[in-house]
Short mmCIF file of C-alpha atoms in Angstrom, two decimals:
data_model
loop_
_atom_site.label_atom_id
_atom_site.label_comp_id
_atom_site.label_asym_id
_atom_site.label_seq_id
_atom_site.Cartn_x
_atom_site.Cartn_y
_atom_site.Cartn_z
CA MET T 1 25.12 12.39 -17.19
CA ARG T 2 22.52 9.74 -17.96
CA SER T 3 20.15 9.26 -20.87
CA SER T 4 17.24 6.92 -21.22
CA GLY T 5 13.80 6.56 -22.75
CA LYS T 6 10.71 4.40 -22.67
CA THR T 7 7.51 3.95 -24.62
CA ASP T 8 4.26 2.29 -23.52
CA THR T 9 1.09 1.38 -25.41
CA GLY T 10 -1.16 2.85 -22.70
CA SER T 11 -4.40 1.40 -21.36
CA LYS T 12 -6.76 2.03 -24.28
CA ARG T 13 -4.76 1.52 -27.49
CA SER T 14 -4.16 -1.86 -29.13
CA ASN T 15 -0.83 -0.88 -30.70
CA ASN T 16 1.93 1.63 -30.08
CA GLN T 17 2.33 4.26 -32.80
CA ASP T 18 5.01 6.23 -30.95
CA SER T 19 8.71 5.99 -31.78
CA ILE T 20 11.61 7.27 -29.68
CA TYR T 21 15.37 7.66 -29.92
CA TYR T 22 17.95 8.73 -27.38
CA SER T 23 21.75 8.71 -27.26
CA ASP T 24 24.23 9.15 -24.44
CA LYS T 25 27.53 8.33 -26.10
CA PRO T 26 29.45 10.19 -28.81
CA VAL T 27 28.45 8.54 -32.09
CA GLY T 28 29.23 10.59 -35.16
CA PRO T 29 29.61 14.35 -34.85
CA LEU T 30 27.45 14.95 -31.77
CA PRO T 31 27.21 13.33 -28.36
CA ASN T 32 23.47 13.64 -27.74
CA LEU T 33 20.30 13.33 -29.83
CA TYR T 34 16.78 12.81 -28.49
CA ILE T 35 13.57 12.30 -30.45
CA VAL T 36 9.93 11.51 -29.70
CA ALA T 37 7.50 11.01 -32.59
CA ASP T 38 3.78 10.35 -32.04
CA GLY T 39 2.25 8.70 -35.10
CA MET T 40 -1.36 8.98 -36.22
CA GLY T 41 -3.47 7.12 -38.74
CA GLY T 42 -5.28 3.79 -38.96
CA HIS T 43 -4.09 0.35 -40.14
CA LYS T 44 -0.84 0.78 -38.21
CA ALA T 45 0.04 3.69 -40.50
CA GLY T 46 0.85 5.95 -37.57
CA GLU T 47 3.68 3.73 -36.42
CA VAL T 48 5.03 3.71 -39.98
CA ALA T 49 5.04 7.52 -40.08
CA SER T 50 6.78 7.89 -36.71
CA ALA T 51 9.34 5.24 -37.69
CA ILE T 52 10.07 7.04 -40.97
CA ALA T 53 10.71 10.23 -38.99
CA ILE T 54 13.01 8.60 -36.44
CA ASN T 55 14.91 6.44 -38.93
CA HIS T 56 15.56 9.16 -41.49
CA LEU T 57 16.60 11.74 -38.91
CA THR T 58 19.01 9.41 -37.12
CA GLU T 59 20.46 7.96 -40.32
CA GLU T 60 21.19 11.40 -41.75
CA PHE T 61 22.48 12.67 -38.41
CA TYR T 62 25.08 9.93 -38.03
CA ARG T 63 26.04 10.09 -41.68
CA LEU T 64 27.42 13.60 -41.19
CA GLU T 65 31.14 14.17 -40.83
CA THR T 66 30.44 17.46 -39.07
CA LEU T 67 27.30 19.35 -38.20
CA GLY T 68 28.81 22.81 -37.88
CA ASP T 69 27.68 25.72 -35.75
CA LYS T 70 24.23 26.49 -34.42
CA GLU T 71 22.91 28.16 -37.59
CA MET T 72 24.18 25.32 -39.76
CA THR T 73 22.50 22.83 -37.43
CA ILE T 74 19.19 24.69 -37.68
CA ASP T 75 19.41 24.71 -41.49
CA TRP T 76 20.25 21.01 -41.51
CA LEU T 77 17.30 20.16 -39.26
CA ARG T 78 14.87 22.16 -41.40
CA ASN T 79 16.08 20.36 -44.52
CA ILE T 80 15.81 16.94 -42.87
CA VAL T 81 12.24 17.68 -41.77
CA THR T 82 11.31 18.51 -45.37
CA GLU T 83 12.86 15.21 -46.49
CA ILE T 84 10.91 13.28 -43.83
CA ASN T 85 7.69 14.97 -44.89
CA ASN T 86 8.32 14.02 -48.53
CA LYS T 87 9.05 10.43 -47.53
CA ILE T 88 5.76 10.17 -45.66
CA PHE T 89 3.79 11.63 -48.57
CA ASP T 90 5.58 9.26 -50.98
CA TYR T 91 4.67 6.32 -48.77
CA THR T 92 0.99 7.25 -48.74
CA LYS T 93 0.98 7.51 -52.55
CA GLU T 94 2.42 4.00 -52.81
CA ASN T 95 0.18 2.63 -50.04
CA PRO T 96 -3.34 4.10 -50.40
CA ASP T 97 -4.56 2.38 -47.20
CA SER T 98 -2.19 4.60 -45.24
CA LYS T 99 -3.69 7.85 -46.53
CA GLY T 100 -4.03 10.35 -43.69
CA MET T 101 -1.10 9.04 -41.70
CA GLY T 102 1.28 11.46 -40.07
CA THR T 103 3.40 12.09 -37.01
CA THR T 104 4.40 14.73 -34.54
CA LEU T 105 8.08 15.31 -33.86
CA VAL T 106 10.04 16.78 -30.98
CA VAL T 107 13.83 16.63 -31.17
CA ALA T 108 16.64 17.84 -28.93
CA ILE T 109 20.22 18.26 -30.14
CA LYS T 110 22.88 18.94 -27.52
CA THR T 111 26.50 19.86 -28.17
CA ASP T 112 29.12 21.41 -25.91
CA GLU T 113 28.25 24.81 -27.42
CA PHE T 114 24.46 24.82 -27.71
CA ILE T 115 21.19 23.02 -27.10
CA LEU T 116 18.37 23.15 -29.66
CA TYR T 117 14.79 21.93 -29.50
CA GLY T 118 12.64 21.50 -32.58
CA ASN T 119 8.99 20.50 -32.74
CA ILE T 120 6.05 19.87 -35.01
CA GLY T 121 2.69 18.96 -33.49
CA ASP T 122 1.92 18.46 -29.81
CA SER T 123 4.74 16.32 -28.46
CA SER T 124 6.63 18.35 -25.87
CA GLY T 125 10.16 19.39 -24.96
CA PHE T 126 10.98 20.53 -21.42
CA VAL T 127 14.02 21.61 -19.45
CA MET T 128 14.62 21.12 -15.75
CA LYS T 129 16.47 23.84 -13.84
CA ASN T 130 16.76 24.09 -10.06
CA GLY T 131 14.04 21.48 -9.68
CA LYS T 132 11.59 23.41 -11.89
CA LEU T 133 10.26 21.77 -15.06
CA THR T 134 9.53 24.28 -17.83
CA LYS T 135 8.03 23.60 -21.23
CA VAL T 136 10.11 24.98 -24.10
CA THR T 137 8.11 23.92 -27.15
CA LYS T 138 4.70 25.20 -28.22
CA ASP T 139 1.93 22.87 -29.40
CA HIS T 140 0.65 23.16 -32.94
CA SER T 141 -2.89 22.31 -31.89
CA LEU T 142 -6.29 23.89 -32.46
CA VAL T 143 -6.85 24.53 -28.76
CA ASN T 144 -3.44 26.13 -28.35
CA LEU T 145 -4.28 28.47 -31.24
CA LEU T 146 -7.60 29.34 -29.58
CA VAL T 147 -5.83 29.99 -26.28
CA SER T 148 -3.31 32.27 -28.00
CA THR T 149 -6.13 34.32 -29.56
CA GLY T 150 -8.02 34.55 -26.26
CA GLU T 151 -10.96 32.42 -27.41
CA LEU T 152 -10.22 29.74 -24.80
CA THR T 153 -8.67 29.80 -21.35
CA GLU T 154 -5.92 27.34 -20.40
CA GLU T 155 -8.42 25.50 -18.20
CA GLU T 156 -11.05 25.29 -20.96
CA ALA T 157 -8.42 23.97 -23.36
CA LYS T 158 -7.69 20.99 -21.08
CA TYR T 159 -11.20 19.60 -21.60
CA HIS T 160 -12.03 20.86 -25.08
CA PRO T 161 -13.60 18.13 -27.30
CA ARG T 162 -11.19 19.00 -30.14
CA LYS T 163 -8.14 18.98 -27.92
CA ASN T 164 -6.30 16.49 -30.14
CA VAL T 165 -6.82 18.33 -33.44
CA LEU T 166 -3.41 19.32 -34.83
CA MET T 167 -2.73 22.35 -36.99
CA ARG T 168 0.67 21.03 -38.08
CA ALA T 169 2.09 17.51 -38.45
CA LEU T 170 4.52 15.65 -40.68
CA GLY T 171 2.51 14.02 -43.46
CA ALA T 172 -0.38 16.46 -43.03
CA ASN T 173 1.09 19.76 -44.24
CA ASN T 174 3.11 20.43 -47.38
CA PRO T 175 5.29 22.42 -47.23
CA ILE T 176 6.17 21.86 -43.58
CA ASP T 177 8.27 23.84 -41.14
CA ILE T 178 9.68 23.02 -37.72
CA ASP T 179 9.77 25.49 -34.86
CA ILE T 180 13.27 25.83 -33.42
CA PHE T 181 14.04 26.84 -29.83
CA ASP T 182 17.48 27.92 -28.63
CA VAL T 183 17.80 26.53 -25.09
CA GLU T 184 20.06 28.02 -22.45
CA MET T 185 22.99 25.81 -21.52
CA ASN T 186 22.74 26.07 -17.72
CA VAL T 187 19.91 23.58 -17.24
CA ASN T 188 19.99 20.32 -15.33
CA SER T 189 18.10 18.05 -17.70
CA LEU T 190 16.19 17.72 -20.96
CA PHE T 191 12.85 15.89 -21.04
CA LEU T 192 10.80 14.99 -24.12
CA CYS T 193 7.42 13.25 -24.19
CA SER T 194 4.36 12.53 -26.30
CA ASP T 195 0.96 13.97 -25.41
CA GLY T 196 -0.03 10.59 -24.00
CA LEU T 197 1.79 11.75 -20.88
CA THR T 198 0.94 15.46 -20.81
CA ASN T 199 -2.77 14.82 -21.43
CA MET T 200 -2.91 12.62 -18.33
CA LEU T 201 -0.52 14.42 -15.95
CA THR T 202 0.13 18.07 -15.20
CA VAL T 203 3.59 19.58 -15.51
CA GLU T 204 3.71 19.77 -11.72
CA GLN T 205 2.94 16.06 -11.38
CA ILE T 206 5.65 15.15 -13.89
CA GLU T 207 8.09 17.49 -12.16
CA LYS T 208 7.44 15.87 -8.77
CA VAL T 209 8.28 12.40 -10.09
CA LEU T 210 11.44 13.56 -11.89
CA ASN T 211 12.60 15.28 -8.69
CA ASP T 212 12.17 12.17 -6.54
CA LYS T 213 15.72 11.46 -5.40
CA GLU T 214 14.80 7.92 -4.34
CA LEU T 215 14.03 6.91 -7.93
CA ASP T 216 16.55 6.19 -10.67
CA ILE T 217 15.81 7.32 -14.20
CA GLU T 218 14.02 4.12 -15.27
CA GLU T 219 11.96 4.07 -12.08
CA CYS T 220 10.87 7.64 -12.83
CA PHE T 221 9.62 6.50 -16.24
CA ASP T 222 7.80 3.53 -14.75
CA LYS T 223 6.08 5.75 -12.19
CA LEU T 224 5.08 8.36 -14.78
CA ILE T 225 3.65 5.71 -17.10
CA LYS T 226 1.84 4.00 -14.23
CA LYS T 227 0.31 7.31 -13.14
CA ALA T 228 -0.74 8.19 -16.71
CA ASN T 229 -2.37 4.79 -17.17
CA ALA T 230 -4.12 5.06 -13.81
CA ARG T 231 -5.66 8.35 -14.98
CA GLY T 232 -6.98 6.78 -18.17
CA GLY T 233 -3.98 5.92 -20.35
CA ASN T 234 -5.95 7.06 -23.39
CA ASP T 235 -2.93 7.20 -25.70
CA ASN T 236 0.55 5.79 -26.18
CA ILE T 237 3.02 7.22 -23.67
CA SER T 238 6.65 7.99 -24.61
CA VAL T 239 9.50 9.74 -22.84
CA ALA T 240 13.18 10.52 -23.48
CA TYR T 241 15.41 12.06 -20.84
CA LEU T 242 18.90 13.48 -20.43
CA LYS T 243 19.85 14.10 -16.80
CA LYS T 244 23.04 15.28 -15.25
CA GLU T 245 23.47 13.81 -11.81
CA SER T 246 24.78 17.12 -10.45
CA GLY T 247 25.30 20.61 -11.83
CA ASP T 248 24.44 21.83 -15.30
CA LEU T 249 24.51 20.09 -18.65
#
């Protein structure tokens, strides 16, 4: 089993507002934690928001003596998300220039008994099974809402001028809630990314790179980032990945 992650500024942005975290060794109560946070806001405020999310979540995670069962883990994650949201709002009160900052969040928690995904915003969580990459999370975006109500088709949503408008983000909604997804255990890998990747590449294109047996995990990331930048690289690009070399997780 291998874990890794990478983040890239992209071709058009001057700074990277994404933050990532990944683990592959037992530290604290759980062996694996993966997070991608895509910050937003001017004056470098977006990178502050994403860092607050990553730092608080990881600090509280590794402070635990035990996390408990699946339901306890879900309750813990919901509480931590509320704390992160409060921290971001507190920061903006103390730093008026950062008003409007926020961040998406996608997190994966894997134990020997269960796998959970949680997300806020439009960063994505996928699973790979039998060579097929499937998205687990659902975007909290305006276009996704319009697709769900039948006002837009999937194809129209790809090119909609308000594609990047979020309906939910940390630092933008109060109170806030995180969507939780219970993932089946018999998958081959977990893959998280910011929309800087999914806006540039299709799921099929990402899947093809991840399935390339001639590439190691870091080479897969390099190729995905290179492809995203070649297609415009309009945003920061971040990925986190847990892959079992053979069999299921």
